[in-house]
């Protein structure tokens, strides 16, 4: 077996914090009997434990220590080159019937899948340490917060989970001793990191996740996409709340008026960047703060949506991150950060495509090979990532620990579209907004294995993350709308429209404040807009474009509705809905008819 680190043996007082809940003990015993590890390490989330695990990871080459002066307390991990992104084709929703998983998910029968996975897990941890990682998702005192346990044979997973979740004793306390309490069971084993034996399986009815054969991010940090979105969305519908692939940000005006906005963009389409936006100089006095950069859990209270960020850290795309594009991210990852698959310079600093300054004359690339600026290969993998605690973010919102969450004034959907879709527009009402989300599309990115740059429908940026039938998910959105007396306004944005020269028309990043400002103006009922077939569109003078170097033609192109392109788009909406085989709610079919009719007027 390649690259798999053997067991480690902690001194007394480390690795022995056993939970007292009998249901957890029974489950760990069962998985231990199956996987046959050398020993069991019970994590408590303490500093001492973390130091021990880092020291052992360095000895076993699971981590490389970075330059203490340049990036203090930070490390580099290289995953297997065959294992660098989420793999959607081996991600399964294992519900009793195929209908429950729906037309957009890979389905496999639960009993068969358990027996296949238990077969693979049989003796899988021989000679290794089995770690038991207790964690919570959500602020410690939130009613939305969930408890999870992840069993893993990867120290990289344990160290990442400590950054990405509230991990350790806090979860044991929250769970308590009730053997019937709700908690998520997650089992992860690297096996031999063979793509042919890689499966990420979800059993929503059992609140269980089993992931084997990968050591990479979204496949193995089971708190994130697996629990917070796939199992989360299933529980959310059952329990009447929402689990969404959304950032959450706060916007405060110079007068001190604050709004919170949630935005769903597909993987690697700008959530982290938008959540950490720094307004341009022209918006002096405006402040944007980050509640979350990837996932929102929302509930209805007093007819409004309130959101919490269930996570405790950011697992962000590294390439393209610079002081120019995202200074808050750069400051966040200057220390106490776990990097995956970036390049290593000769002085043990990190490097990636798009970082500020000159590329190093020599580096070791993400695969561990020599690299120079003349190399054909990229120094950092396009989906290389940082894991950094949210506390590192200079723009962290003060309400991030608030259990009741923050009230959401606007929801923004957005994809990566070279053409057709304008910079920003607003839905006429909630159901129209649900239609915008349900029909959104985006060019695929390196965040998942497979082709990059292919336009695909990705409803609400949840195509790979909805843990049940997408038709029922649309229905849930419509039903939530009925319960909202003060619903958020819904918008669609596209930072990625290109001009005839193939270049982005919009400067993006901090300048997205100009679009956000219009969104806030609309929430405040002060912003102007024109009625178009697709929704409310700002005219160029409704957007504050002062001190921005952009010509009239580009603005017109950004806001334009090309009827020919939209005829194609409308046909694609129909093809997509048809492909779902009759699960699309009547309300959305009606929205499509109305959209078609508006184009004929
Ligand atoms: P996940 O973590 O995969 O969910 O991604 P994300 O949605 O958080 O995307 P992120 O903010 O990390 O951005 C992904 C890529 O898009 C990076 O290469 C960014 O540089 C680029 N990007 C982000 N915002 C903008 C923008 O406003 N304009 C342009 N042109 N590129 C952007
Ligand atoms: C995404 O792909 O949407 C991510 C990265 O946020 S991962 O955690 O790998 O799924
Ligand atoms: Mn994401």
XYZ file of C-alpha atoms and ligand atoms in Angstrom:
644
model
C 0.000 0.000 0.000
C 1.370 3.344 -1.025
C 1.404 6.540 0.984
C -0.526 5.180 3.927
C 0.977 6.079 7.271
C 1.201 3.372 9.953
C -0.235 3.512 13.488
C 0.914 6.098 16.007
C 1.153 5.613 19.762
C 0.210 8.594 21.914
C 1.608 9.171 25.419
C -0.768 8.993 28.400
C -3.382 11.730 28.454
C -3.630 12.015 24.669
C -6.137 10.147 22.529
C -8.131 8.711 25.401
C -11.170 11.000 25.733
C -13.924 8.438 25.299
C -17.502 9.617 24.934
C -19.977 8.323 27.474
C -22.928 7.958 25.105
C -23.486 4.222 24.743
C -24.779 4.484 21.164
C -21.489 6.071 20.086
C -19.416 3.515 21.991
C -21.343 0.645 20.403
C -20.891 2.063 16.912
C -17.149 2.675 17.360
C -16.819 -0.862 18.706
C -18.624 -2.229 15.640
C -16.475 -0.270 13.157
C -13.338 -1.239 15.109
C -14.236 -4.919 14.907
C -14.746 -4.525 11.172
C -11.687 -2.424 10.236
C -9.287 -4.021 12.774
C -7.026 -1.036 13.503
C -3.837 -1.321 15.543
C -5.334 1.092 18.106
C -8.130 3.625 18.634
C -7.412 7.319 19.202
C -10.292 9.272 20.791
C -9.894 12.942 19.862
C -10.696 15.757 22.288
C -9.765 18.762 20.122
C -7.115 20.022 22.588
C -4.023 21.998 21.670
C -1.804 19.249 23.074
C -3.475 16.630 20.911
C -3.094 18.834 17.850
C 0.626 19.345 18.504
C 1.139 15.612 18.921
C -0.701 14.808 15.682
C 1.256 17.444 13.760
C 4.569 16.097 15.099
C 3.621 12.541 14.060
C 2.406 13.750 10.650
C 5.745 15.461 10.048
C 7.640 12.282 10.981
C 5.514 10.246 8.573
C 5.696 12.809 5.727
C 1.942 13.332 5.804
C 2.749 17.034 6.305
C 5.641 19.283 5.333
C 6.489 22.110 7.720
C 6.473 25.520 6.039
C 8.842 28.409 6.728
C 8.046 29.497 10.300
C 8.916 33.137 9.567
C 6.892 33.382 6.351
C 3.867 31.222 7.217
C 3.935 30.489 10.961
C 2.397 27.242 12.244
C 1.418 26.205 8.703
C 1.859 22.989 6.762
C 1.653 21.523 3.288
C -0.047 18.247 2.453
C 0.121 16.525 -0.937
C -2.745 14.224 -1.788
C -2.319 11.362 -4.210
C -2.254 12.821 -7.773
C -5.178 10.520 -8.622
C -7.154 12.130 -5.803
C -7.360 15.925 -6.042
C -11.058 16.854 -6.183
C -14.574 15.666 -5.429
C -15.640 12.744 -7.591
C -19.305 13.032 -8.446
C -19.577 9.780 -10.391
C -18.757 7.720 -7.282
C -20.910 9.787 -4.922
C -24.119 7.947 -4.022
C -27.387 8.628 -2.242
C -28.537 5.319 -0.766
C -32.248 5.658 -0.079
C -34.626 2.677 0.064
C -36.031 3.605 -3.351
C -34.433 5.208 -6.413
C -37.265 7.764 -6.523
C -36.189 9.201 -3.161
C -32.704 9.934 -4.532
C -34.294 11.368 -7.662
C -33.155 11.950 -11.234
C -30.007 13.980 -10.462
C -28.280 11.667 -7.976
C -26.436 8.396 -8.347
C -28.510 5.928 -6.391
C -27.570 2.613 -4.923
C -29.586 0.233 -2.809
C -28.750 0.580 0.919
C -28.357 -3.087 1.941
C -26.199 -3.947 -1.092
C -24.127 -0.823 -0.593
C -23.516 -1.487 3.091
C -22.391 -4.992 2.294
C -20.073 -3.822 -0.509
C -18.578 -1.097 1.723
C -18.257 -3.368 4.753
C -16.429 -5.788 2.482
C -13.958 -3.051 1.519
C -13.629 -1.907 5.141
C -12.978 -5.410 6.443
C -9.477 -5.223 7.942
C -8.878 -1.913 6.122
C -7.236 -0.263 9.150
C -4.826 -3.109 9.986
C -1.578 -1.569 11.208
C -3.144 1.862 11.302
C -4.640 4.068 13.987
C -8.381 4.603 13.928
C -9.261 8.151 14.977
C -12.662 9.030 16.417
C -13.429 12.698 15.733
C -16.431 14.233 17.560
C -17.597 17.571 16.146
C -20.515 19.954 15.962
C -21.786 21.869 12.960
C -23.194 25.272 13.902
C -22.665 27.755 16.722
C -22.497 26.000 20.118
C -25.841 27.385 21.320
C -27.846 27.203 18.088
C -31.021 25.146 17.759
C -29.823 24.307 14.225
C -26.552 22.765 15.410
C -25.880 19.093 14.672
C -23.479 16.585 16.200
C -21.318 14.311 14.077
C -18.665 11.680 14.659
C -16.149 10.870 11.975
C -14.072 7.722 12.205
C -11.003 8.008 9.989
C -7.580 6.470 9.465
C -6.151 9.765 8.138
C -4.340 12.267 10.355
C -4.793 14.863 7.607
C -8.543 14.453 8.047
C -8.298 14.872 11.832
C -6.135 18.007 11.519
C -8.455 19.454 8.860
C -11.596 18.672 10.877
C -10.099 20.583 13.807
C -9.878 23.653 11.574
C -13.141 23.207 9.685
C -15.465 22.263 12.570
C -15.848 22.855 16.282
C -14.180 19.613 17.227
C -13.650 17.569 20.383
C -15.119 17.792 23.874
C -17.659 20.424 22.839
C -19.439 17.736 20.778
C -19.452 15.190 23.590
C -21.050 17.806 25.798
C -23.665 18.733 23.204
C -24.543 15.085 22.535
C -24.962 14.067 26.170
C -25.878 10.547 27.209
C -29.230 9.997 25.533
C -28.704 6.858 23.429
C -31.519 8.045 21.117
C -30.054 11.516 20.489
C -29.635 12.548 16.820
C -26.034 12.409 15.563
C -24.321 11.651 12.283
C -22.195 8.546 11.809
C -19.288 9.073 9.432
C -16.808 6.367 8.506
C -13.792 7.178 6.383
C -10.897 4.977 5.321
C -8.179 5.751 2.808
C -8.021 2.046 1.893
C -5.236 2.151 -0.714
C -6.363 5.396 -2.421
C -7.346 3.532 -5.558
C -9.811 5.380 -7.827
C -11.459 2.034 -8.597
C -12.247 1.513 -4.924
C -13.414 5.061 -4.181
C -17.016 5.552 -3.018
C -18.708 8.358 -1.098
C -22.026 6.969 0.093
C -24.825 8.645 2.026
C -27.604 6.866 3.890
C -29.963 9.735 4.755
C -32.469 7.547 6.616
C -29.673 6.260 8.868
C -27.896 9.632 9.212
C -24.798 7.749 8.044
C -21.950 8.451 5.621
C -19.295 6.002 4.443
C -16.393 7.282 2.358
C -13.581 5.037 1.157
C -10.571 5.246 -1.116
C -9.977 9.009 -1.093
C -7.947 11.395 1.051
C -9.138 14.628 -0.504
C -11.247 17.489 0.875
C -14.904 17.265 -0.001
C -14.710 13.464 -0.275
C -13.371 12.940 3.237
C -14.074 15.930 5.508
C -17.466 14.374 6.114
C -18.752 17.412 8.007
C -18.821 19.529 4.885
C -20.543 18.428 1.690
C -21.602 15.036 3.061
C -23.216 16.083 6.354
C -23.833 19.828 6.054
C -25.326 19.551 2.562
C -26.330 16.030 1.452
C -27.554 14.622 4.772
C -28.309 18.188 5.914
C -30.651 18.925 3.018
C -32.521 15.668 3.678
C -32.928 16.493 7.385
C -33.795 20.089 6.533
C -36.776 19.127 4.419
C -37.967 16.651 7.028
C -37.557 19.163 9.838
C -38.682 22.313 7.967
C -35.426 24.252 7.538
C -32.927 24.712 4.670
C -29.364 23.495 4.083
C -27.817 25.398 1.178
C -24.509 25.765 -0.696
C -24.367 29.472 0.139
C -22.009 32.040 1.539
C -23.421 34.494 4.076
C -22.159 38.080 4.251
C -23.034 41.266 6.120
C -23.121 44.685 4.392
C -23.090 47.800 6.511
C -23.693 51.276 5.103
C -21.776 54.361 6.273
C -24.915 55.249 8.293
C -24.620 51.931 10.123
C -27.580 50.172 8.491
C -26.830 46.477 8.109
C -28.196 43.758 5.835
C -27.240 40.113 5.506
C -27.122 38.411 2.121
C -26.783 34.715 1.221
C -25.441 33.640 -2.173
C -25.325 30.287 -3.950
C -22.636 29.933 -6.630
C -21.411 26.511 -7.802
C -18.032 25.152 -6.711
C -15.126 27.448 -7.574
C -17.472 30.191 -8.824
C -16.664 32.916 -6.321
C -18.347 32.327 -2.927
C -15.226 32.739 -0.786
C -14.184 35.807 -2.748
C -17.619 37.435 -2.499
C -17.909 36.634 1.213
C -14.586 38.407 1.886
C -15.129 41.349 -0.477
C -13.384 44.631 0.298
C -15.332 47.557 -1.213
C -13.395 49.820 -3.598
C -12.250 53.268 -2.389
C -15.322 54.908 -3.903
C -17.479 53.064 -1.325
C -15.688 54.638 1.586
C -17.552 53.827 4.798
C -19.197 50.640 3.484
C -18.181 47.444 5.241
C -18.587 43.825 4.173
C -18.165 41.097 6.785
C -18.111 37.310 6.474
C -20.494 34.990 8.282
C -19.724 31.983 6.075
C -18.085 31.201 2.736
C -19.680 27.916 1.614
C -22.682 26.640 3.552
C -25.785 28.219 5.088
C -28.275 26.524 7.375
C -31.444 28.601 7.508
C -34.655 28.470 9.486
C -37.863 30.453 9.450
C -38.621 32.738 12.378
C -41.199 35.549 12.523
C -41.797 35.022 8.791
C -38.121 35.672 7.972
C -35.169 33.486 7.054
C -32.336 33.361 9.590
C -28.995 31.806 8.672
C -26.049 30.304 10.509
C -22.739 29.130 9.120
C -22.332 25.555 10.359
C -18.577 25.562 9.723
C -15.626 26.868 11.728
C -13.098 27.389 8.930
C -12.639 27.935 5.217
C -11.602 25.244 2.736
C -10.859 27.610 -0.103
C -9.506 27.532 -3.645
C -5.874 28.740 -3.585
C -4.978 29.574 -7.228
C -5.910 33.130 -8.114
C -5.829 34.254 -4.478
C -3.731 37.416 -4.123
C -3.605 40.754 -2.335
C -5.195 42.209 -5.426
C -8.114 39.746 -5.698
C -8.762 38.872 -2.049
C -6.665 40.576 0.661
C -8.798 39.164 3.498
C -8.140 35.625 2.283
C -4.422 36.380 1.948
C -4.291 37.651 5.547
C -6.272 34.613 6.686
C -3.824 32.142 5.145
C -0.607 33.812 6.296
C -0.508 31.666 9.427
C -2.062 28.587 11.078
C -3.081 27.209 7.689
C -3.092 23.721 6.232
C -2.360 23.853 2.502
C -3.119 21.014 0.102
C -1.484 20.589 -3.323
C 0.189 23.990 -3.693
C 3.848 24.360 -4.730
C 6.723 24.511 -2.238
C 9.546 27.025 -2.761
C 13.192 26.393 -1.919
C 12.819 28.414 1.290
C 9.764 26.362 2.350
C 7.254 29.031 1.425
C 4.122 28.289 -0.633
C 3.514 29.311 -4.243
C 0.593 29.135 -6.652
C -0.522 30.551 -9.985
C -1.880 34.060 -9.452
C -0.063 34.774 -6.166
C 1.401 38.294 -5.852
C 4.990 38.849 -6.965
C 7.346 37.044 -9.298
C 7.154 33.250 -9.556
C 10.089 31.526 -7.839
C 12.976 30.464 -10.127
C 12.605 26.948 -8.757
C 9.969 25.164 -6.730
C 8.562 21.698 -6.056
C 5.181 21.380 -7.729
C 2.033 19.888 -6.189
C 3.064 16.403 -7.351
C 6.478 16.691 -5.687
C 8.440 17.286 -8.912
C 10.920 20.039 -9.776
C 9.261 23.077 -11.280
C 10.521 26.271 -12.954
C 8.610 29.114 -14.635
C 9.383 27.366 -17.945
C 7.603 24.162 -16.898
C 4.532 23.185 -18.875
C 2.811 21.852 -15.751
C 1.099 24.063 -13.201
C 3.019 24.603 -9.960
C -0.144 24.335 -7.856
C -3.075 22.104 -8.750
C -6.009 24.224 -10.059
C -8.094 22.817 -7.183
C -5.379 23.223 -4.538
C -6.919 24.374 -1.272
C -6.289 26.100 2.025
C -7.910 25.092 5.293
C -7.822 28.007 7.683
C -9.775 28.843 10.842
C -12.449 31.497 10.266
C -10.949 33.393 13.199
C -8.029 34.313 10.924
C -10.358 36.403 8.739
C -9.947 40.146 9.473
C -13.494 40.682 8.161
C -15.194 38.034 10.311
C -18.749 39.125 11.183
C -19.443 39.680 14.882
C -22.627 37.577 14.695
C -20.866 34.429 13.501
C -21.298 32.685 16.881
C -24.884 33.859 17.309
C -27.062 30.785 17.726
C -30.197 32.444 16.376
C -28.411 33.318 13.124
C -28.635 36.457 11.016
C -31.756 37.688 9.152
C -31.396 37.323 5.374
C -32.516 40.306 3.254
C -31.499 38.891 -0.134
C -30.589 35.594 -1.759
C -28.318 35.697 -4.797
C -27.869 32.898 -7.305
C -25.001 32.980 -9.750
C -23.053 30.879 -12.184
C -20.115 31.096 -14.505
C -21.595 31.999 -17.890
C -19.557 33.431 -20.777
C -22.735 34.614 -22.484
C -26.519 35.059 -22.203
C -26.837 35.863 -18.492
C -26.648 39.545 -17.467
C -24.448 40.894 -14.671
C -27.419 41.118 -12.297
C -31.196 40.977 -12.292
C -33.936 40.552 -9.725
C -36.785 38.047 -9.598
C -40.347 39.388 -9.647
C -41.297 37.356 -6.563
C -40.318 34.303 -4.486
C -41.535 31.634 -6.922
C -39.870 33.406 -9.827
C -36.708 33.466 -7.693
C -37.019 29.730 -7.103
C -37.224 29.363 -10.891
C -34.013 31.392 -11.313
C -32.297 29.053 -8.861
C -33.800 25.903 -10.360
C -32.663 26.760 -13.894
C -29.260 28.255 -13.154
C -26.320 26.842 -15.080
C -22.582 27.176 -14.824
C -19.419 26.160 -16.601
C -17.835 23.244 -14.726
C -14.612 23.843 -12.756
C -11.659 21.906 -11.335
C -13.478 21.490 -7.979
C -14.821 18.163 -9.266
C -13.055 15.655 -11.516
C -14.189 15.650 -15.144
C -14.401 18.159 -17.963
C -13.850 21.833 -17.137
C -15.749 24.686 -18.832
C -18.831 22.708 -19.861
C -22.138 24.501 -19.228
C -24.415 22.371 -17.064
C -27.590 23.072 -15.105
C -26.747 23.252 -11.417
C -29.953 24.115 -9.555
C -29.256 26.381 -6.571
C -25.571 25.267 -6.900
C -26.826 22.049 -5.243
C -26.678 19.561 -8.148
C -23.865 17.547 -6.496
C -25.098 18.197 -2.958
C -28.852 17.658 -2.751
C -29.384 14.498 -0.695
C -32.839 13.663 -2.048
C -35.144 14.020 -5.050
C -34.531 17.391 -6.735
C -38.267 17.740 -7.456
C -39.009 17.484 -3.736
C -36.213 19.963 -3.132
C -37.845 22.489 -5.503
C -41.155 21.819 -3.755
C -39.487 22.480 -0.381
C -38.258 25.874 -1.639
C -41.765 26.785 -2.807
C -43.262 25.669 0.512
C -40.723 27.693 2.492
C -41.794 30.744 0.472
C -45.384 30.247 1.616
C -44.257 30.442 5.234
C -42.295 33.682 4.742
C -44.199 36.897 5.385
C -40.993 38.879 4.932
C -39.109 36.856 2.295
C -35.655 37.805 1.073
C -35.557 39.306 -2.422
C -33.973 36.939 -4.928
C -31.336 37.918 -7.494
C -29.173 36.314 -10.143
C -25.619 37.478 -10.885
C -22.960 36.593 -13.437
C -19.422 37.917 -12.870
C -18.140 35.876 -15.812
C -19.763 37.256 -18.968
C -17.212 37.681 -21.758
C -16.864 40.207 -24.560
C -16.130 39.533 -28.230
C -12.404 39.485 -27.358
C -12.979 36.524 -25.011
C -12.122 38.580 -21.924
C -14.297 39.066 -18.845
C -16.413 42.213 -19.276
C -16.690 42.810 -15.535
C -13.665 43.411 -13.267
C -15.192 41.351 -10.456
C -13.827 40.786 -6.933
C -13.980 44.049 -4.868
C -15.851 45.770 -7.687
C -18.726 43.328 -7.119
C -19.611 45.806 -4.345
C -21.287 47.850 -7.073
C -23.699 45.009 -7.752
C -24.144 44.301 -4.049
C -24.992 47.965 -3.506
C -27.800 47.730 -6.079
C -29.075 44.600 -4.327
C -29.143 46.522 -1.033
C -30.813 49.515 -2.718
C -33.538 47.173 -3.969
C -33.979 45.773 -0.431
C -34.264 49.346 0.823
C -36.767 50.124 -1.991
C -34.526 52.964 -3.205
C -32.904 51.323 -6.246
C -34.247 51.817 -9.748
C -34.857 49.013 -12.234
C -36.355 48.284 -15.628
C -38.804 45.497 -16.268
C -37.369 42.926 -18.667
C -38.621 39.483 -19.681
C -36.111 37.816 -17.333
C -36.731 40.044 -14.309
C -35.929 43.506 -12.931
C -32.766 44.788 -14.593
C -30.734 47.775 -13.469
C -30.194 50.372 -16.143
C -26.584 51.601 -16.326
C -27.390 54.628 -14.154
C -29.001 52.424 -11.454
C -25.545 50.932 -10.830
C -22.927 53.075 -9.114
C -20.089 52.848 -11.643
C -18.222 55.963 -10.555
C -14.443 55.741 -10.492
C -14.624 52.473 -12.404
C -12.602 52.114 -15.574
C -15.232 50.549 -17.826
C -16.635 51.775 -21.161
C -20.330 52.260 -22.025
C -20.297 49.423 -24.527
C -19.078 46.914 -21.937
C -21.771 48.014 -19.477
C -24.420 47.689 -22.183
C -23.067 44.232 -23.073
C -23.067 43.185 -19.410
C -26.687 44.221 -18.865
C -28.003 43.230 -22.281
C -30.606 40.552 -22.998
C -29.849 38.977 -26.368
C -33.128 37.524 -27.577
C -31.445 34.918 -29.767
C -29.291 33.672 -26.884
C -32.339 33.617 -24.630
C -34.384 31.537 -27.071
C -31.633 28.955 -26.784
C -31.580 29.366 -23.003
C -35.357 28.883 -22.741
C -35.099 25.706 -24.795
C -32.385 24.482 -22.438
C -34.604 25.160 -19.412
C -37.218 22.949 -21.030
C -34.718 20.222 -21.885
C -33.490 20.286 -18.294
C -36.967 20.130 -16.750
C -37.939 17.360 -19.199
C -34.809 15.415 -18.270
C -36.016 15.315 -14.656
C -38.873 13.044 -15.662
C -41.948 14.752 -14.273
C -40.753 15.732 -10.795
C -40.734 19.495 -11.400
C -43.489 21.263 -9.411
C -46.366 22.814 -11.363
C -45.415 26.271 -10.048
C -42.045 26.127 -11.834
C -43.518 24.829 -15.097
C -45.869 27.811 -14.925
C -42.931 30.152 -14.314
C -41.359 28.849 -17.509
C -44.521 29.454 -19.502
C -44.724 32.997 -18.150
C -41.081 33.623 -19.039
C -41.665 32.377 -22.580
C -44.761 34.592 -22.820
C -42.876 37.679 -21.607
C -40.346 37.184 -24.410
C -43.221 37.178 -26.926
C -44.702 40.472 -25.684
P -15.750 26.366 -3.603
O -14.862 26.476 -2.414
O -15.312 25.315 -4.562
O -17.186 26.191 -3.238
O -15.543 27.722 -4.478
P -16.064 29.231 -4.272
O -17.437 29.356 -4.819
O -15.843 29.677 -2.876
O -15.101 30.046 -5.277
P -13.880 31.032 -4.972
O -14.309 32.316 -4.318
O -12.802 30.268 -4.296
O -13.433 31.388 -6.451
C -13.073 30.405 -7.384
C -12.340 30.998 -8.548
O -13.105 32.024 -9.161
C -10.999 31.621 -8.165
O -10.048 31.285 -9.141
C -11.284 33.088 -8.184
O -10.131 33.836 -8.479
C -12.357 33.228 -9.251
N -13.259 34.376 -8.964
C -13.886 34.638 -7.792
N -14.595 35.792 -7.868
C -14.418 36.267 -9.117
C -14.905 37.427 -9.817
O -15.634 38.256 -9.283
N -14.512 37.563 -11.117
C -13.692 36.650 -11.724
N -13.365 36.869 -12.993
N -13.207 35.556 -11.101
C -13.571 35.360 -9.823
C -16.847 22.592 -3.405
O -16.432 21.829 -4.291
O -17.963 23.179 -3.490
C -16.006 22.879 -2.224
C -14.747 22.136 -2.062
O -16.373 23.692 -1.396
S -14.977 20.554 -1.407
O -14.967 20.660 0.060
O -13.836 19.740 -1.858
O -16.221 20.014 -1.843
Mn -18.261 24.790 -2.054
